[in-house]
Amino acid sequence: VEASIPEPQRDAWKKFQAKPFVSKDDFEKEVVRHVETTLARSMFNCDETAAYAAASLAFRDRLITEWNRTQQRQTFADTKRVYYLSLEFLMGRALDNAMLNVGLKNVAKEGLSELGFRIEDIINQEHDAALGNGGLGRLAACFLDSMASLNFPAWGYGLRYKYGIFKQEIVDGYQVEVPDYWLDFNPWEFPRHDIVVDVQFYGGVRKYQDEDGKNVAVWEGGEIVKATAYDVPIPGFNTPTTNNMRLWSSKAASGEFDFQKFNSGDYESSVADQQRAETISAVLYPNDNLDRGKELRLKQQYFWVAASLYDIVRRFKKSKRAWSEFPDQIAIQLNDTHPTLAIVELQRILIDMEGLDWDEAWTIVTNTFGYTNHTVLPEALEKWSVPLFQNLLPRHLQIIYDINMFFLQSVERKFPGDRDMLGRVSIIEESQPKMVRMAYLAIVGSHKVNGVAELHSDLIKTTIFRDFVKIFGPDKFTNVTNGITPRRWLHQANPRLSELIASKTGGLGFLKDLNILNELEKFADDKEFKKEWAEIKYANKVRLAKYIKSSTGVTVNPSSLFDIQVKRIHEYKRQQLNIFGVIHRYLTIKAMTPNERKKLTPRVSIFGGKAAPGYWMAKTIIHLINNVGAVINKDPDVGDLLKVIFLEDYNVSKAEIITPASDISEHISTAGTEASGTSNMKFVLNGGLIIGTCDGANIEITREIGENNIFLFGNLAEDVEDLRHTHNYGSHTMDTDLVKVFDLIKSNAFGDAGAFGALTGSIEDHGDYYLVSDDFHSYIETQALVDEAYKDQEEWITKTILSVARMGFFSSDRCINEYAEMIWNVEPLPVEKENGLGKEE
Ligand code: GPU
């Protein structure tokens, strides 16, 4: 407000306001201008990198104009906003997405072609923004896309890691990690050097009573780190709404203190301070579904939460509203427990800085926050050691103890004398050392808790959070089944399929209302339509086959059945079950006569995914897959009947090539372990079928598309506990086919078997926690059904059309509307279309 232009001068501003380009000529003009001025190059010195930079800057300028209008509109309307706090945003590439969302990809394609470039080559120059591990981070990215597309006033808050998820290389069959320095050239971010927040760590708390006898706590001493904002525009699809993702970057507080050190000759230590501060936002922790309790991670969490809340509170205070209106203006969603400190930080701001009393503050806090849980795996539930907390965030620890005290008092009133209950639900675990249980803190400090698929939401209510359902009642706990954005995962990844669907459903409307896909049901037996449908799948498989050839050197036949499992490597996701199944298939082929072999369905088994650098068993699984591939792919008895491929460095942009090319994809987690899964949705939406367990969203996918269109197998979640008990205390008999597979591995058929001893041993000798042996037979039988079904191509194609037609439910738009209504209580706020979007509808 202080810096706004006085009324009389505003006409001049309006007259010269930036106007986003719409035509091809204006786009080219922008590209050439950026090449010649921004980049200081010329037509004699413009490679694809420069063309990418210029095209991106042209689109970025366009987005920023709309971003400004959106932000002004949101500020002016002053309605409720959503803040999505996530330590991970797995955005992938931005240029293709921006072109499609503003409806100008064809304009850009022609423009670039006139300037001498192929648009695909330009798109491929971009480095993925890979600030996430897997499903949780990609979900946050899909949500940002949906919130903007549905015109919700919503911001994402995260960390601007200098290094995203590592790049994976496969060397001699082993995973090798290479740092992912992605900021060399990033046209999509805007540094806001004027938006800087001081964040405090360490120090101590001084308590005293003021003149009015009020207790005051002052957190003093310690050190200050500066958080600088970097803004990334998030365009909605076919709407001017352009939301903001604000990422914080850390820097040492340069100021008198450092300067003093510097002048007093302590140069080294002032540089060390600088580096220590910058370490906070240096690197994304590469663990998926695992908590390691490292101090730097807690520092990251508080740094990000403190800066974000300072920003949110500052914006609220500008409106001069009463504090009690805070939850009417602001909804904050906690993406897993990583931002749970925000609950404590807001309480601290309200009582220590703003002088509210505890109860008044706590009502505001709990009405503001919602918490999403993404796993029931015990090793993933965050706990922080109390001594570590005490040292880093002494005031926050006191507030947590107070929150816990009031909470346990309320439990005691409700369940008098139930000491066991108090111990079970306490936010502080009475272990050695004591631990802060972050999920419990998140539940106590939020008004809604949700799981991410029906089974998962039921499981959290009956297992890990059972006591809390008794305490707070069932209404606090709800389900919001995950979804994916059809813009990226259909329109962008599979343009030909999107075009075919558009031609039959009256345009691109389905991308905003995915239930329109239902209209495809009437084409499920249409000969002409099926032919086109099948041609598109084949073309997508050819594209992947070319990519496989160029990246691995292996030739695969695109007419084979493409069987794909791409996701983080984890024992619970059971890539080991898949590769054991592949070895079983190999044994079967080897035992066949040439005539028998002719009847087989040729298959390509494709794997991809990263293992956490410290997760030895996951790395062993990668090693086995690669060694099995090396043997099978060159066995002349096998030929085209079976190929095994491990694709290096699976990421979002590779997923856009891989997903449209599947015939079958594998979602085969031990029942009850995969909270939802989202790639299952992507594969089905792209005309692939799935083989899967009754787990996560597979169950709802089955409900939607029909059980004839999915290959389900394996034990049910309700039986897992008993089976594990039998393994440990009863007799554990191994599946006989799996024993044969293990025998082959042990014969050194895939290299020194010693390397795989821990893997086979975990199943044979150490309880088979993930039920690989229990599910093996069912898996093999079901894969045989897949082979049979694939032989009837007519029927197969019909199944895939019907499945796509029924996938409307899994749009992240549906999901965001559910959050908005059930949890956030926010309404969309459309922005006037004044600049005109592209006409590519
Ligand atoms: N998920 Br917890 C992650 O990707 N990383 C994590 O650290 C945790 C959960 C995933 C779940 O495994 C997956 O089932 C779910 O679909 C996804 O979050 C989004 O909810």
PDB file of N, CA, C and O and ligand atoms in Angstrom, residues 88 133-137 139 287-290 336 338 372-375 380 452 482 572-573 673-678, ligand 1:
ATOM      1  N   GLU A  88       7.355 -30.825  -0.206  1.00  0.00           N
ATOM      2  CA  GLU A  88       7.672 -31.336  -1.537  1.00  0.00           C
ATOM      3  C   GLU A  88       6.665 -30.828  -2.572  1.00  0.00           C
ATOM      4  O   GLU A  88       5.454 -30.876  -2.334  1.00  0.00           O
ATOM      5  N   ASN A 133       9.962 -36.384  -3.663  1.00  0.00           N
ATOM      6  CA  ASN A 133      10.406 -37.767  -3.735  1.00  0.00           C
ATOM      7  C   ASN A 133       9.538 -38.631  -4.639  1.00  0.00           C
ATOM      8  O   ASN A 133      10.045 -39.380  -5.456  1.00  0.00           O
ATOM      9  N   GLY A 134       8.238 -38.551  -4.421  1.00  0.00           N
ATOM     10  CA  GLY A 134       7.338 -39.454  -5.133  1.00  0.00           C
ATOM     11  C   GLY A 134       5.913 -38.948  -5.063  1.00  0.00           C
ATOM     12  O   GLY A 134       5.667 -37.741  -5.262  1.00  0.00           O
ATOM     13  N   GLY A 135       5.017 -39.854  -4.707  1.00  0.00           N
ATOM     14  CA  GLY A 135       3.582 -39.557  -4.771  1.00  0.00           C
ATOM     15  C   GLY A 135       3.138 -38.344  -3.965  1.00  0.00           C
ATOM     16  O   GLY A 135       2.287 -37.569  -4.409  1.00  0.00           O
ATOM     17  N   LEU A 136       3.713 -38.189  -2.776  1.00  0.00           N
ATOM     18  CA  LEU A 136       3.297 -37.077  -1.919  1.00  0.00           C
ATOM     19  C   LEU A 136       3.612 -35.731  -2.563  1.00  0.00           C
ATOM     20  O   LEU A 136       2.785 -34.808  -2.557  1.00  0.00           O
ATOM     21  N   GLY A 137       4.782 -35.621  -3.144  1.00  0.00           N
ATOM     22  CA  GLY A 137       5.180 -34.370  -3.792  1.00  0.00           C
ATOM     23  C   GLY A 137       4.441 -34.126  -5.094  1.00  0.00           C
ATOM     24  O   GLY A 137       4.086 -32.999  -5.428  1.00  0.00           O
ATOM     25  N   LEU A 139       1.443 -35.218  -5.723  1.00  0.00           N
ATOM     26  CA  LEU A 139       0.073 -34.872  -5.348  1.00  0.00           C
ATOM     27  C   LEU A 139      -0.033 -33.364  -5.108  1.00  0.00           C
ATOM     28  O   LEU A 139      -0.978 -32.705  -5.561  1.00  0.00           O
ATOM     29  N   ASN A 287      14.268 -39.388   1.253  1.00  0.00           N
ATOM     30  CA  ASN A 287      13.526 -40.546   1.769  1.00  0.00           C
ATOM     31  C   ASN A 287      12.040 -40.438   1.462  1.00  0.00           C
ATOM     32  O   ASN A 287      11.439 -39.389   1.614  1.00  0.00           O
ATOM     33  N   ASP A 288      11.481 -41.558   1.078  1.00  0.00           N
ATOM     34  CA  ASP A 288      10.055 -41.652   0.813  1.00  0.00           C
ATOM     35  C   ASP A 288       9.495 -42.617   1.839  1.00  0.00           C
ATOM     36  O   ASP A 288      10.032 -43.703   2.021  1.00  0.00           O
ATOM     37  N   ASN A 289       8.433 -42.210   2.522  1.00  0.00           N
ATOM     38  CA  ASN A 289       7.835 -43.091   3.524  1.00  0.00           C
ATOM     39  C   ASN A 289       8.839 -43.536   4.600  1.00  0.00           C
ATOM     40  O   ASN A 289       8.837 -44.689   5.017  1.00  0.00           O
ATOM     41  N   LEU A 290       9.680 -42.605   5.029  1.00  0.00           N
ATOM     42  CA  LEU A 290      10.639 -42.931   6.087  1.00  0.00           C
ATOM     43  C   LEU A 290      11.051 -41.667   6.837  1.00  0.00           C
ATOM     44  O   LEU A 290      11.333 -40.642   6.227  1.00  0.00           O
ATOM     45  N   ASP A 336       0.947 -33.989   5.160  1.00  0.00           N
ATOM     46  CA  ASP A 336       1.611 -34.881   6.101  1.00  0.00           C
ATOM     47  C   ASP A 336       2.033 -34.107   7.366  1.00  0.00           C
ATOM     48  O   ASP A 336       1.665 -32.940   7.530  1.00  0.00           O
ATOM     49  N   HIS A 338       4.965 -33.069   8.182  1.00  0.00           N
ATOM     50  CA  HIS A 338       6.170 -32.229   8.032  1.00  0.00           C
ATOM     51  C   HIS A 338       5.968 -30.788   8.479  1.00  0.00           C
ATOM     52  O   HIS A 338       6.871 -30.199   9.058  1.00  0.00           O
ATOM     53  N   THR A 372      -3.495 -33.864   6.584  1.00  0.00           N
ATOM     54  CA  THR A 372      -3.630 -35.034   5.722  1.00  0.00           C
ATOM     55  C   THR A 372      -2.570 -36.057   6.070  1.00  0.00           C
ATOM     56  O   THR A 372      -1.377 -35.737   6.073  1.00  0.00           O
ATOM     57  N   ASN A 373      -3.014 -37.255   6.366  1.00  0.00           N
ATOM     58  CA  ASN A 373      -2.084 -38.356   6.630  1.00  0.00           C
ATOM     59  C   ASN A 373      -1.872 -39.140   5.329  1.00  0.00           C
ATOM     60  O   ASN A 373      -2.819 -39.362   4.579  1.00  0.00           O
ATOM     61  N   HIS A 374      -0.619 -39.552   5.067  1.00  0.00           N
ATOM     62  CA  HIS A 374      -0.320 -40.258   3.820  1.00  0.00           C
ATOM     63  C   HIS A 374       0.239 -41.657   4.020  1.00  0.00           C
ATOM     64  O   HIS A 374       0.716 -42.258   3.060  1.00  0.00           O
ATOM     65  N   THR A 375       0.259 -42.146   5.241  1.00  0.00           N
ATOM     66  CA  THR A 375       0.815 -43.499   5.423  1.00  0.00           C
ATOM     67  C   THR A 375       0.449 -44.077   6.786  1.00  0.00           C
ATOM     68  O   THR A 375       0.228 -43.328   7.735  1.00  0.00           O
ATOM     69  N   ALA A 380       7.469 -44.432   9.047  1.00  0.00           N
ATOM     70  CA  ALA A 380       7.315 -43.133   8.391  1.00  0.00           C
ATOM     71  C   ALA A 380       6.692 -42.092   9.311  1.00  0.00           C
ATOM     72  O   ALA A 380       6.642 -40.919   8.970  1.00  0.00           O
ATOM     73  N   VAL A 452      -6.156 -40.646   2.383  1.00  0.00           N
ATOM     74  CA  VAL A 452      -6.094 -40.316   0.961  1.00  0.00           C
ATOM     75  C   VAL A 452      -6.759 -41.344   0.036  1.00  0.00           C
ATOM     76  O   VAL A 452      -6.672 -41.231  -1.181  1.00  0.00           O
ATOM     77  N   ASN A 482      -7.412 -39.432  -3.286  1.00  0.00           N
ATOM     78  CA  ASN A 482      -6.505 -38.678  -4.156  1.00  0.00           C
ATOM     79  C   ASN A 482      -7.011 -38.587  -5.596  1.00  0.00           C
ATOM     80  O   ASN A 482      -7.869 -39.353  -6.020  1.00  0.00           O
ATOM     81  N   TYR A 572       7.671 -52.434   0.520  1.00  0.00           N
ATOM     82  CA  TYR A 572       6.211 -52.562   0.624  1.00  0.00           C
ATOM     83  C   TYR A 572       5.521 -52.455  -0.738  1.00  0.00           C
ATOM     84  O   TYR A 572       4.439 -52.982  -0.943  1.00  0.00           O
ATOM     85  N   LYS A 573       6.193 -51.797  -1.711  1.00  0.00           N
ATOM     86  CA  LYS A 573       5.625 -51.684  -3.056  1.00  0.00           C
ATOM     87  C   LYS A 573       5.899 -52.946  -3.882  1.00  0.00           C
ATOM     88  O   LYS A 573       5.343 -53.152  -4.942  1.00  0.00           O
ATOM     89  N   THR A 673      -0.795 -51.349   2.846  1.00  0.00           N
ATOM     90  CA  THR A 673       0.421 -50.534   3.021  1.00  0.00           C
ATOM     91  C   THR A 673       0.479 -49.302   2.126  1.00  0.00           C
ATOM     92  O   THR A 673       1.087 -48.300   2.494  1.00  0.00           O
ATOM     93  N   GLU A 674      -0.089 -49.353   0.924  1.00  0.00           N
ATOM     94  CA  GLU A 674      -0.046 -48.192   0.021  1.00  0.00           C
ATOM     95  C   GLU A 674      -1.272 -47.335   0.312  1.00  0.00           C
ATOM     96  O   GLU A 674      -2.401 -47.736   0.042  1.00  0.00           O
ATOM     97  N   ALA A 675      -1.026 -46.133   0.857  1.00  0.00           N
ATOM     98  CA  ALA A 675      -2.155 -45.315   1.289  1.00  0.00           C
ATOM     99  C   ALA A 675      -3.150 -45.117   0.146  1.00  0.00           C
ATOM    100  O   ALA A 675      -4.354 -45.329   0.308  1.00  0.00           O
ATOM    101  N   SER A 676      -2.644 -44.690  -0.986  1.00  0.00           N
ATOM    102  CA  SER A 676      -3.535 -44.528  -2.141  1.00  0.00           C
ATOM    103  C   SER A 676      -2.862 -45.036  -3.409  1.00  0.00           C
ATOM    104  O   SER A 676      -3.345 -45.938  -4.078  1.00  0.00           O
ATOM    105  N   GLY A 677      -1.698 -44.432  -3.714  1.00  0.00           N
ATOM    106  CA  GLY A 677      -1.135 -44.620  -5.044  1.00  0.00           C
ATOM    107  C   GLY A 677      -1.832 -43.624  -5.953  1.00  0.00           C
ATOM    108  O   GLY A 677      -3.026 -43.326  -5.782  1.00  0.00           O
ATOM    109  N   THR A 678      -1.085 -43.054  -6.892  1.00  0.00           N
ATOM    110  CA  THR A 678      -1.707 -42.144  -7.856  1.00  0.00           C
ATOM    111  C   THR A 678      -1.300 -42.519  -9.282  1.00  0.00           C
ATOM    112  O   THR A 678      -1.997 -42.164 -10.227  1.00  0.00           O
TER     113      THR A 678
HETATM  114  N1  GPU B   1       3.688 -40.921   0.221  1.00  0.00           N
HETATM  115 BR1  GPU B   1       4.281 -40.669   4.164  1.00  0.00          BR
HETATM  116  C1  GPU B   1       4.896 -40.492  -0.309  1.00  0.00           C
HETATM  117  O1  GPU B   1       5.032 -40.377  -1.537  1.00  0.00           O
HETATM  118  N2  GPU B   1       5.913 -40.167   0.524  1.00  0.00           N
HETATM  119  C2  GPU B   1       5.779 -40.223   1.869  1.00  0.00           C
HETATM  120  O2  GPU B   1       6.731 -39.921   2.598  1.00  0.00           O
HETATM  121  C3  GPU B   1       4.533 -40.633   2.378  1.00  0.00           C
HETATM  122  C4  GPU B   1       3.522 -40.995   1.561  1.00  0.00           C
HETATM  123  C5  GPU B   1       2.613 -41.284  -0.717  1.00  0.00           C
HETATM  124  C6  GPU B   1       1.938 -42.599  -0.423  1.00  0.00           C
HETATM  125  O3  GPU B   1       2.917 -43.608  -0.273  1.00  0.00           O
HETATM  126  C7  GPU B   1       1.006 -42.908  -1.588  1.00  0.00           C
HETATM  127  O4  GPU B   1       0.270 -44.081  -1.347  1.00  0.00           O
HETATM  128  C8  GPU B   1       0.045 -41.748  -1.810  1.00  0.00           C
HETATM  129  O5  GPU B   1      -0.685 -41.931  -2.983  1.00  0.00           O
HETATM  130  C9  GPU B   1       0.790 -40.433  -1.897  1.00  0.00           C
HETATM  131  O6  GPU B   1       1.648 -40.252  -0.781  1.00  0.00           O
HETATM  132  C10 GPU B   1      -0.131 -39.238  -1.971  1.00  0.00           C
HETATM  133  O7  GPU B   1      -1.096 -39.294  -0.979  1.00  0.00           O
END
